Amino acid sequence: MLEEAAIASVQTGLFIGGKWRDSARTMPVHDPSTGQILCTVADADAAEAREALDAAVAAQPSWAATTPRERSTILMNAHRLLLENVDRLALVMTLEMGKPLTEARGEIAYAAEFFRWFAEEAVRIDGGYMTAPGGGSRFLVTRQPVGTSLLITPWNFPMAMGTRKIGPAIAAGCTSVIKPAAQTPLSILALADILTEAGLPDGVVNVVTTSSPDEVITPLILDGRARKLSFTGSTKVGKHLLELCARTVMRTSMELGGNAPFLVFDDANLDDAVDGAMAAKMRNIGQACTAANRILVHNSVAEEFTRKLTQRMEALPVGRGTEDGVVVGPLIDEAAVAKVSSLVADAVDRGASVLTGGEALDRPGNFYPATVLTGVPDDAEMCHNEIFGPVAAISTFETEAEAVERANDTPYGLVAYVYTESLKRGIRVCEALESGMVGLNQGVVSNPAAPFGGVKESGLGREGGTTGIDEFLETKYIGVAV
Ligand code: NAP
């Protein structure tokens, strides 16, 4: 499909109460590989966003009253439609976000899988019945939708971060207002039409795009009618939103930033470890909360691991995500290139060596090549901040205890990776790592059927897995006299 046709296929207004409408203001969406404007979309103000909340609140009682099977069927329809539209949707995603088309197709499949998973979960919402320990009463425990929810998503996975929230909200019987990132609104706008085609009633999901997130979201949180905020984004914004939510004691799910350690022990299969590091580092051009941020390798295997990783990294083609074979697309914007450049300069100043890459490319678009640094000291800024770019930062360790201690030396705790052929060591280290997820001999942990989420400042709650739907359910206990 032609790029223009893909962009033209997406509605660009506000999606409120099942209808598309214009807003008073518009904002541009850019192609990060060229800097060109792809289109403009609605730029909601606070009053327009309130109308979206009104629509979601109005639809809540009838949506909560639908049967689990009805909700499940709509999600299965949406799963099918996403896959039927994969080429068009992947192209839209690549154009607005920059990731290579093959990765964008993979994200559409991953995003669709959340709908299938939660279609299956919708019909398994359970409850309980028990006798009070002292007798005289029975406990009935049932689970009800938490209510209208606010969903906020980042730019790095424009479709999957949306379906990971919309899927369980729909399954649980919650209506929602979703605000996608201003830089990548098109994927969620395209999804709105897919949900309508799947049979979702008016008002169940409403989409608000805006360039003024604070002005628009703060009143929605303080309004009091929305009962849940599910946020994916930076720890800084997450903390701010948690404070706001405290004012109305709103339920929250927080999927925040990471600083993943990637540990390679001396008994690791090094080829597997290099494969894993490529996946954990280069997925999404390094712009993932799960990205391997600090690669810690045992001294005795560091040279071989580094040589093999560098060979793979320096061979990666850079270019527009729409070009055949490209692996390293553009970063999201100029600020991202400046941040990566500054982190690399800081590491080099502190003694790190550049084995490949290391400088932004002198061409239009936000391109930074795959880069490998060795000897990155623990006090380098990149060991404390998300690099969010294609930079592998390697340092070495001597003992298992040292590796674990350094891996845990961060306020973040989203994911960690461990490469060892020893089962005992693998279990021991996985249990000692302070993170919500660990990849043991695998470089990708994301799976809709698994509980995704972090500890410490990486967040609260879990998305996906059998507990993902719980985030959108309240437990109600009914005491029954007998
Ligand atoms: P961000 O700046 O925190 O933005 C995330 C979302 O929050 C965007 O939609 C943004 O809108 C919105 N937002 C910003 N300020 C807000 C405010 N005051 N009130 C309400 N909403 C506000 O994060 P990002 O740069 O888009 O995404 C990258 C971050 O997300 C990284 O830290 C990454 O690790 C994290 N992430 C975490 C996970 C996870 O599952 N743990 C997954 C993916 C990404 P605008 O677009 O208008 O700024």
Coordinates of C-alpha atoms and ligand atoms in Angstrom, one line a residue:
M1 CA 0.0 0.0 0.0
L2 CA 1.2 3.5 -0.7
E3 CA 2.3 5.6 2.2
E4 CA -0.2 8.4 1.4
A5 CA -3.0 5.9 1.2
A6 CA -2.1 4.3 4.5
I7 CA -2.1 7.7 6.3
A8 CA -5.3 8.8 4.5
S9 CA -7.0 5.6 5.8
V10 CA -6.8 6.9 9.3
Q11 CA -9.5 9.2 10.8
T12 CA -7.9 12.2 12.5
G13 CA -10.6 13.6 14.7
L14 CA -11.6 12.9 18.2
F15 CA -13.5 9.6 18.7
I16 CA -16.2 10.3 21.3
G17 CA -19.3 8.3 21.9
G18 CA -18.7 6.2 18.7
K19 CA -18.6 9.3 16.5
W20 CA -15.7 11.1 14.9
R21 CA -15.7 14.9 15.4
D22 CA -13.3 17.7 14.7
S23 CA -11.6 19.7 17.5
A24 CA -11.0 23.4 17.6
R25 CA -7.2 22.9 17.3
T26 CA -5.1 20.5 15.3
M27 CA -1.5 19.2 15.8
P28 CA 1.0 17.8 13.3
V29 CA 2.3 14.2 13.2
H30 CA 5.8 13.8 11.9
D31 CA 7.7 11.1 10.1
P32 CA 10.9 10.7 12.3
S33 CA 12.9 9.4 9.4
T34 CA 12.4 12.6 7.3
G35 CA 11.0 15.2 9.7
Q36 CA 8.1 15.8 7.2
I37 CA 4.6 16.3 8.4
L38 CA 2.5 13.2 7.7
C39 CA -0.9 14.7 8.6
T40 CA -2.6 16.7 11.3
V41 CA -4.9 15.3 14.0
A42 CA -7.3 16.7 16.5
D43 CA -5.6 18.5 19.4
A44 CA -8.2 18.3 22.2
D45 CA -8.6 20.9 25.0
A46 CA -9.9 20.2 28.4
A47 CA -13.6 20.8 27.5
E48 CA -13.4 18.3 24.6
A49 CA -11.7 15.7 26.7
R50 CA -14.4 16.1 29.3
E51 CA -17.0 15.2 26.6
A52 CA -15.0 12.0 26.0
L53 CA -15.3 11.2 29.7
D54 CA -19.0 12.1 29.7
A55 CA -19.5 9.5 26.8
A56 CA -17.5 6.9 28.6
V57 CA -19.3 7.4 31.9
A58 CA -22.7 7.3 30.1
A59 CA -21.8 4.0 28.4
Q60 CA -20.5 2.4 31.6
P61 CA -23.8 0.9 33.1
S62 CA -24.9 -0.8 29.9
W63 CA -21.4 -2.0 29.1
A64 CA -21.0 -3.5 32.5
A65 CA -24.3 -5.3 32.0
T66 CA -23.2 -7.1 28.8
T67 CA -22.4 -10.8 29.1
P68 CA -18.8 -11.9 29.3
R69 CA -19.4 -13.9 26.1
E70 CA -20.6 -10.7 24.2
R71 CA -17.4 -8.9 25.3
S72 CA -15.3 -11.9 24.4
T73 CA -16.8 -12.1 20.9
I74 CA -16.1 -8.4 20.2
L75 CA -12.5 -8.8 21.3
M76 CA -12.1 -11.9 19.1
N77 CA -13.5 -9.9 16.1
A78 CA -11.0 -7.1 16.8
H79 CA -8.2 -9.6 17.0
R80 CA -9.1 -10.9 13.6
L81 CA -9.6 -7.5 12.1
L82 CA -6.2 -6.3 13.3
L83 CA -4.5 -9.3 11.6
E84 CA -6.5 -8.7 8.4
N85 CA -5.3 -5.1 8.4
V86 CA -1.7 -5.9 9.4
D87 CA 0.0 -4.4 6.3
R88 CA -1.8 -1.1 6.4
L89 CA -1.5 -0.7 10.2
A90 CA 2.2 -1.7 10.2
L91 CA 2.9 0.9 7.5
V92 CA 1.0 3.6 9.5
M93 CA 3.1 2.7 12.6
T94 CA 6.4 2.7 10.7
L95 CA 5.6 6.1 9.3
E96 CA 4.6 7.7 12.6
M97 CA 7.2 6.0 14.8
G98 CA 10.1 4.9 12.6
K99 CA 10.5 1.2 13.5
P100 CA 11.2 -1.1 10.6
L101 CA 8.2 -2.6 8.9
T102 CA 9.0 -6.1 10.0
E103 CA 9.0 -5.0 13.6
A104 CA 5.8 -3.0 13.1
R105 CA 4.1 -6.1 11.7
G106 CA 5.3 -8.0 14.7
E107 CA 3.9 -5.4 17.0
I108 CA 0.5 -5.6 15.3
A109 CA 0.5 -9.4 15.8
Y110 CA 1.5 -8.8 19.4
A111 CA -1.1 -6.1 19.9
A112 CA -3.8 -8.4 18.4
E113 CA -2.8 -11.2 20.7
F114 CA -3.8 -9.1 23.7
F115 CA -7.3 -9.0 22.3
R116 CA -7.4 -12.8 21.9
W117 CA -5.9 -13.4 25.3
F118 CA -8.4 -11.1 27.0
A119 CA -11.3 -12.5 24.9
E120 CA -10.4 -15.8 26.6
E121 CA -10.0 -14.2 30.0
A122 CA -13.4 -12.3 29.8
V123 CA -15.3 -15.6 30.2
R124 CA -13.2 -16.8 33.1
I125 CA -13.8 -14.0 35.6
D126 CA -14.3 -16.0 38.8
G127 CA -15.6 -15.6 42.3
G128 CA -15.8 -17.5 45.6
Y129 CA -18.1 -19.1 48.1
M130 CA -17.1 -20.1 51.6
T131 CA -18.4 -20.8 55.1
A132 CA -17.5 -18.1 57.7
P133 CA -14.9 -19.8 60.0
G134 CA -17.3 -19.3 63.0
G135 CA -20.3 -20.4 61.0
G136 CA -23.6 -18.5 60.8
S137 CA -22.7 -16.8 57.6
R138 CA -21.6 -17.5 54.0
F139 CA -19.1 -15.4 52.1
L140 CA -20.0 -14.7 48.5
V141 CA -17.1 -13.0 46.6
T142 CA -17.8 -11.6 43.2
R143 CA -15.9 -9.3 40.9
Q144 CA -17.2 -6.3 39.1
P145 CA -15.8 -3.8 36.6
V146 CA -13.8 -1.1 38.4
G147 CA -15.6 1.5 36.1
T148 CA -14.7 4.1 33.6
S149 CA -10.9 4.1 33.1
L150 CA -8.3 6.6 31.8
L151 CA -5.7 5.0 29.6
I152 CA -2.4 6.8 28.7
T153 CA 0.1 5.3 26.4
P154 CA 3.7 6.1 25.2
W155 CA 5.0 6.5 21.6
N156 CA 7.4 3.5 21.5
F157 CA 4.8 0.8 21.0
P158 CA 1.9 2.8 19.6
M159 CA -0.5 -0.1 19.1
A160 CA 0.5 -2.8 21.7
M161 CA 0.6 -0.4 24.7
G162 CA -3.0 0.5 23.7
T163 CA -4.4 -3.0 23.3
R164 CA -2.6 -4.2 26.4
K165 CA -5.0 -1.7 28.3
I166 CA -8.1 -1.7 26.1
G167 CA -8.2 -5.5 25.9
P168 CA -8.6 -6.1 29.7
A169 CA -10.8 -3.0 30.1
I170 CA -13.2 -4.3 27.5
A171 CA -13.0 -7.8 28.9
A172 CA -13.8 -6.7 32.5
G173 CA -16.7 -4.5 31.4
C174 CA -15.0 -1.1 31.8
T175 CA -15.5 1.9 29.4
S176 CA -12.5 4.1 28.8
V177 CA -10.9 7.2 27.4
I178 CA -7.5 6.6 25.9
K179 CA -4.9 9.3 25.2
P180 CA -2.1 8.0 23.0
A181 CA 1.2 9.8 22.8
A182 CA 1.1 13.1 20.8
Q183 CA 4.0 11.9 18.6
T184 CA 2.2 8.6 17.6
P185 CA -1.5 9.0 17.7
L186 CA -2.4 7.4 14.4
S187 CA -2.2 3.7 15.4
I188 CA -4.8 4.2 18.2
L189 CA -7.0 6.3 15.9
A190 CA -6.9 3.5 13.4
L191 CA -7.8 1.0 16.1
A192 CA -10.9 3.0 17.0
D193 CA -12.4 2.2 13.6
I194 CA -11.4 -1.4 14.0
L195 CA -13.2 -1.6 17.3
T196 CA -16.3 -0.2 15.8
E197 CA -16.2 -2.7 13.0
A198 CA -15.7 -5.4 15.6
G199 CA -19.1 -4.5 17.1
L200 CA -18.0 -2.4 20.1
P201 CA -20.9 -0.2 21.2
D202 CA -20.7 3.6 21.1
G203 CA -18.9 5.2 24.0
V204 CA -17.1 2.1 25.3
V205 CA -13.7 3.3 24.0
N206 CA -13.1 7.0 23.3
V207 CA -9.9 8.4 21.9
V208 CA -8.6 11.9 22.7
T209 CA -5.4 13.2 21.1
T210 CA -3.8 16.3 22.5
S211 CA -0.6 18.2 22.7
S212 CA -1.5 19.5 26.2
P213 CA -1.5 16.3 28.3
D214 CA -1.4 18.1 31.6
E215 CA -4.2 20.5 30.8
V216 CA -6.4 17.7 29.5
I217 CA -5.7 14.8 31.8
T218 CA -5.5 16.6 35.2
P219 CA -9.2 17.6 35.2
L220 CA -10.2 14.1 34.1
I221 CA -8.4 12.6 37.1
L222 CA -9.7 15.1 39.5
D223 CA -13.3 14.9 38.1
G224 CA -13.9 11.8 40.3
R225 CA -16.1 9.8 37.8
A226 CA -13.2 7.8 36.3
R227 CA -12.2 5.2 38.8
K228 CA -9.0 3.9 37.3
L229 CA -5.8 5.2 35.6
S230 CA -3.7 2.8 33.6
F231 CA -0.5 4.6 32.6
T232 CA 2.5 3.5 30.6
G233 CA 5.4 5.9 30.2
S234 CA 8.2 7.5 32.1
T235 CA 8.7 7.2 35.9
K236 CA 8.8 11.0 36.2
V237 CA 5.3 11.4 34.7
G238 CA 4.1 8.3 36.5
K239 CA 5.0 9.7 39.9
H240 CA 3.2 13.0 39.0
L241 CA 0.1 11.1 38.0
L242 CA 0.2 8.9 41.2
E243 CA 0.1 12.1 43.3
L244 CA -2.9 13.4 41.3
C245 CA -4.7 10.0 41.7
A246 CA -4.1 10.1 45.4
R247 CA -6.5 13.0 45.6
T248 CA -9.5 10.9 44.5
V249 CA -8.0 7.6 45.6
M250 CA -8.1 6.4 42.1
R251 CA -6.9 2.8 41.3
T252 CA -3.7 2.9 39.3
S253 CA -1.6 0.7 37.1
M254 CA 1.8 2.1 36.4
E255 CA 4.1 0.6 33.7
L256 CA 7.2 2.9 34.0
G257 CA 10.8 3.1 33.0
G258 CA 13.5 0.5 33.3
N259 CA 17.3 0.1 33.5
A260 CA 17.6 -3.6 32.6
P261 CA 20.8 -5.4 33.5
F262 CA 21.9 -8.2 31.1
L263 CA 24.2 -10.7 32.8
V264 CA 26.4 -13.1 30.9
F265 CA 28.1 -15.7 33.2
D266 CA 31.3 -17.6 32.3
D267 CA 29.2 -20.8 31.8
A268 CA 26.8 -19.1 29.3
N269 CA 26.3 -20.3 25.8
L270 CA 27.9 -17.3 24.2
D271 CA 26.1 -17.6 20.8
D272 CA 22.8 -17.7 22.6
A273 CA 23.9 -14.7 24.8
V274 CA 24.8 -12.7 21.7
D275 CA 21.4 -13.5 20.1
G276 CA 19.7 -12.6 23.3
A277 CA 21.6 -9.3 23.6
M278 CA 20.8 -8.4 20.0
A279 CA 17.1 -8.9 20.8
A280 CA 17.1 -7.3 24.2
K281 CA 19.1 -4.3 22.9
M282 CA 17.9 -3.7 19.4
R283 CA 14.2 -4.4 19.6
N284 CA 12.5 -1.1 18.7
I285 CA 15.9 0.5 17.9
G286 CA 16.7 0.3 21.6
Q287 CA 13.7 2.4 22.5
A288 CA 12.0 -0.1 24.8
C289 CA 11.4 -0.1 28.6
T290 CA 12.7 -3.7 28.4
A291 CA 15.9 -2.7 26.6
A292 CA 19.2 -4.2 28.0
N293 CA 20.6 -1.0 29.4
R294 CA 23.7 -2.4 31.2
I295 CA 25.4 -5.5 29.7
L296 CA 27.6 -7.1 32.5
V297 CA 29.8 -9.9 31.2
H298 CA 32.1 -12.2 33.2
N299 CA 35.8 -11.2 32.7
S300 CA 36.7 -14.6 31.2
V301 CA 34.2 -14.4 28.3
A302 CA 34.0 -10.7 27.8
E303 CA 36.4 -10.5 24.9
E304 CA 34.7 -13.2 22.9
F305 CA 31.2 -12.0 23.7
T306 CA 32.1 -8.4 22.8
R307 CA 33.7 -9.4 19.5
K308 CA 30.7 -11.4 18.4
L309 CA 28.2 -8.7 19.5
T310 CA 30.2 -6.0 17.8
Q311 CA 30.3 -8.0 14.5
R312 CA 26.5 -8.3 14.6
M313 CA 25.9 -4.6 15.6
E314 CA 28.2 -3.1 12.9
A315 CA 26.5 -5.1 10.2
L316 CA 23.0 -3.7 11.0
P317 CA 21.6 -1.6 8.1
V318 CA 20.4 1.9 9.1
G319 CA 17.6 3.7 7.2
R320 CA 13.9 4.4 6.8
G321 CA 11.8 1.7 8.4
T322 CA 10.0 1.3 5.1
E323 CA 13.2 0.2 3.2
D324 CA 13.8 -3.5 2.8
G325 CA 16.3 -5.0 5.2
V326 CA 16.6 -2.0 7.5
V327 CA 17.0 -2.9 11.1
V328 CA 18.0 0.5 12.7
G329 CA 15.3 3.0 11.9
P330 CA 15.3 6.6 13.2
L331 CA 15.0 7.6 16.8
I332 CA 11.7 9.3 17.7
D333 CA 12.9 12.9 17.5
E334 CA 16.0 15.2 17.6
A335 CA 15.9 15.3 21.4
A336 CA 16.3 11.5 21.5
V337 CA 19.4 11.7 19.3
A338 CA 20.8 14.5 21.5
K339 CA 20.2 12.5 24.6
V340 CA 21.9 9.3 23.2
S341 CA 24.8 11.4 21.9
S342 CA 25.3 13.1 25.3
L343 CA 25.1 9.7 27.2
V344 CA 27.8 8.3 24.9
A345 CA 30.0 11.3 25.2
D346 CA 29.7 11.1 29.0
A347 CA 30.6 7.4 29.1
V348 CA 33.6 8.0 26.8
D349 CA 34.7 11.0 29.0
R350 CA 34.7 8.6 31.9
G351 CA 36.8 6.0 30.2
A352 CA 34.6 3.9 27.9
S353 CA 35.8 2.8 24.5
V354 CA 33.7 3.0 21.3
L355 CA 34.0 -0.3 19.2
T356 CA 31.5 0.7 16.6
G357 CA 29.1 3.6 16.0
G358 CA 29.3 6.3 18.6
E359 CA 28.1 9.3 16.6
A360 CA 24.8 10.5 15.2
L361 CA 24.6 10.1 11.4
D362 CA 25.0 13.3 9.3
R363 CA 21.8 12.9 7.3
P364 CA 18.2 14.2 7.5
G365 CA 16.1 12.3 10.0
N366 CA 16.9 11.3 13.6
F367 CA 19.5 8.5 12.8
Y368 CA 21.9 7.1 15.3
P369 CA 23.9 3.9 14.3
A370 CA 24.2 0.7 16.3
T371 CA 26.9 1.3 18.8
V372 CA 29.0 -0.8 21.1
L373 CA 30.9 0.6 24.1
T374 CA 33.2 -1.3 26.4
G375 CA 34.6 -0.5 29.8
V376 CA 31.6 1.6 30.7
P377 CA 32.1 2.5 34.4
D378 CA 29.2 2.3 36.8
D379 CA 29.2 6.0 37.4
A380 CA 28.5 6.7 33.7
E381 CA 25.1 8.4 33.3
M382 CA 23.9 5.7 31.0
C383 CA 24.2 3.2 33.8
H384 CA 21.6 5.2 35.7
N385 CA 19.3 6.5 32.9
E386 CA 17.5 4.7 30.2
I387 CA 19.6 5.0 27.0
F388 CA 16.6 4.5 24.8
G389 CA 18.7 4.1 21.7
P390 CA 20.9 1.5 19.9
V391 CA 23.8 1.6 22.3
A392 CA 25.2 -1.5 23.9
A393 CA 27.0 -0.6 27.1
I394 CA 29.3 -3.4 28.2
S395 CA 31.3 -3.7 31.4
T396 CA 32.8 -6.8 33.2
F397 CA 32.5 -8.5 36.5
E398 CA 34.4 -11.1 38.5
T399 CA 31.9 -12.8 40.8
E400 CA 28.3 -13.8 40.9
A401 CA 27.7 -11.7 44.0
E402 CA 29.2 -8.7 42.4
A403 CA 27.1 -9.1 39.3
V404 CA 23.9 -9.3 41.3
E405 CA 24.8 -6.4 43.5
R406 CA 25.6 -4.2 40.6
A407 CA 22.5 -5.3 38.7
N408 CA 20.3 -4.3 41.6
D409 CA 22.0 -1.0 42.1
T410 CA 19.3 1.1 40.5
P411 CA 15.9 2.5 41.6
Y412 CA 14.3 0.6 38.6
G413 CA 13.2 -3.0 38.6
L414 CA 11.4 -3.8 35.4
V415 CA 13.3 -6.7 33.8
A416 CA 16.7 -8.4 33.9
Y417 CA 18.3 -11.0 31.7
V418 CA 20.5 -13.8 32.8
Y419 CA 22.7 -16.1 30.6
T420 CA 24.1 -19.2 32.2
E421 CA 23.9 -22.9 31.4
S422 CA 23.8 -23.8 35.1
L423 CA 20.2 -24.3 36.3
K424 CA 21.2 -23.8 40.0
R425 CA 22.9 -20.5 39.2
G426 CA 20.1 -19.5 36.9
I427 CA 17.4 -19.9 39.6
R428 CA 19.6 -18.4 42.3
V429 CA 20.4 -15.3 40.3
C430 CA 16.8 -14.9 39.0
E431 CA 15.5 -15.0 42.6
A432 CA 18.1 -12.5 43.8
L433 CA 17.4 -9.9 41.1
E434 CA 15.1 -7.1 42.1
S435 CA 12.9 -7.0 39.0
G436 CA 9.4 -7.9 38.1
M437 CA 10.5 -10.0 35.2
V438 CA 13.7 -12.0 34.2
G439 CA 14.6 -13.5 30.9
L440 CA 16.7 -16.7 31.7
N441 CA 18.6 -17.5 28.6
Q442 CA 16.1 -15.4 26.5
G443 CA 16.3 -11.9 25.3
V444 CA 12.5 -11.1 25.0
V445 CA 10.1 -11.6 27.8
S446 CA 7.0 -9.8 26.5
N447 CA 4.1 -12.1 26.0
P448 CA 0.4 -11.3 26.4
A449 CA -0.1 -14.5 28.4
A450 CA 2.6 -13.5 30.9
P451 CA 2.3 -11.0 33.8
F452 CA 4.3 -7.9 32.5
G453 CA 5.3 -5.3 35.0
G454 CA 8.0 -3.9 37.3
V455 CA 9.0 -3.4 41.0
K456 CA 10.6 -0.5 42.7
E457 CA 10.3 2.7 40.5
S458 CA 9.4 0.7 37.4
G459 CA 5.8 0.5 38.4
L460 CA 2.7 -1.0 40.1
G461 CA 0.5 -3.7 38.8
R462 CA 0.8 -6.2 36.0
E463 CA -0.5 -6.2 32.4
G464 CA -1.3 -9.4 30.5
G465 CA -1.3 -12.9 32.0
T466 CA -4.0 -14.3 34.2
T467 CA -3.7 -11.3 36.6
G468 CA -4.0 -8.6 33.9
I469 CA -7.7 -8.5 34.0
D470 CA -7.7 -8.0 37.8
E471 CA -6.4 -4.4 37.2
F472 CA -9.9 -3.6 35.9
L473 CA -11.9 -5.5 38.4
E474 CA -13.0 -4.7 42.0
T475 CA -13.6 -7.6 44.4
K476 CA -17.0 -7.4 46.2
Y477 CA -17.7 -9.5 49.3
I478 CA -21.3 -10.2 50.2
G479 CA -21.9 -11.6 53.6
V480 CA -25.0 -13.9 53.6
A481 CA -26.8 -14.8 56.8
V482 CA -27.9 -18.5 57.0
Ligands
NAP1 P1 6.2 10.0 28.9 O1 6.8 11.2 28.5 O2 6.0 9.7 30.3 O3 4.8 10.0 28.1 C1 3.9 8.9 28.2 C2 2.5 9.4 28.0 O4 2.1 10.2 29.1 C3 2.3 10.1 26.7 O5 1.0 9.9 26.2 C4 2.4 11.6 27.2 O6 1.8 12.5 26.4 C5 1.7 11.5 28.5 N1 1.9 12.5 29.5 C6 3.1 13.3 29.6 N2 2.9 14.2 30.6 C7 1.7 14.0 31.1 C8 0.9 14.6 32.1 N3 1.4 15.7 32.8 N4 -0.3 14.2 32.4 C9 -0.8 13.2 31.7 N5 -0.2 12.6 30.7 C10 1.1 13.0 30.4 O7 6.9 8.7 28.3 P2 7.4 8.5 26.7 O8 8.6 9.3 26.5 O9 6.2 8.7 25.8 O10 7.7 6.9 26.8 C11 8.9 6.4 27.1 C12 8.9 6.0 28.6 O11 7.9 5.0 28.7 C13 10.2 5.3 28.9 O12 10.5 5.7 30.2 C14 9.8 3.8 28.9 O13 10.6 3.0 29.7 C15 8.4 3.8 29.4 N6 7.7 2.6 28.9 C16 7.4 1.7 29.9 C17 6.7 0.5 29.5 C18 6.4 -0.5 30.6 O14 5.6 -1.4 30.2 N7 6.9 -0.4 31.8 C19 6.4 0.3 28.2 C20 6.8 1.3 27.2 C21 7.4 2.4 27.6 P3 2.6 13.3 25.3 O15 2.9 12.3 24.2 O16 1.8 14.4 24.9 O17 3.9 13.8 26.0

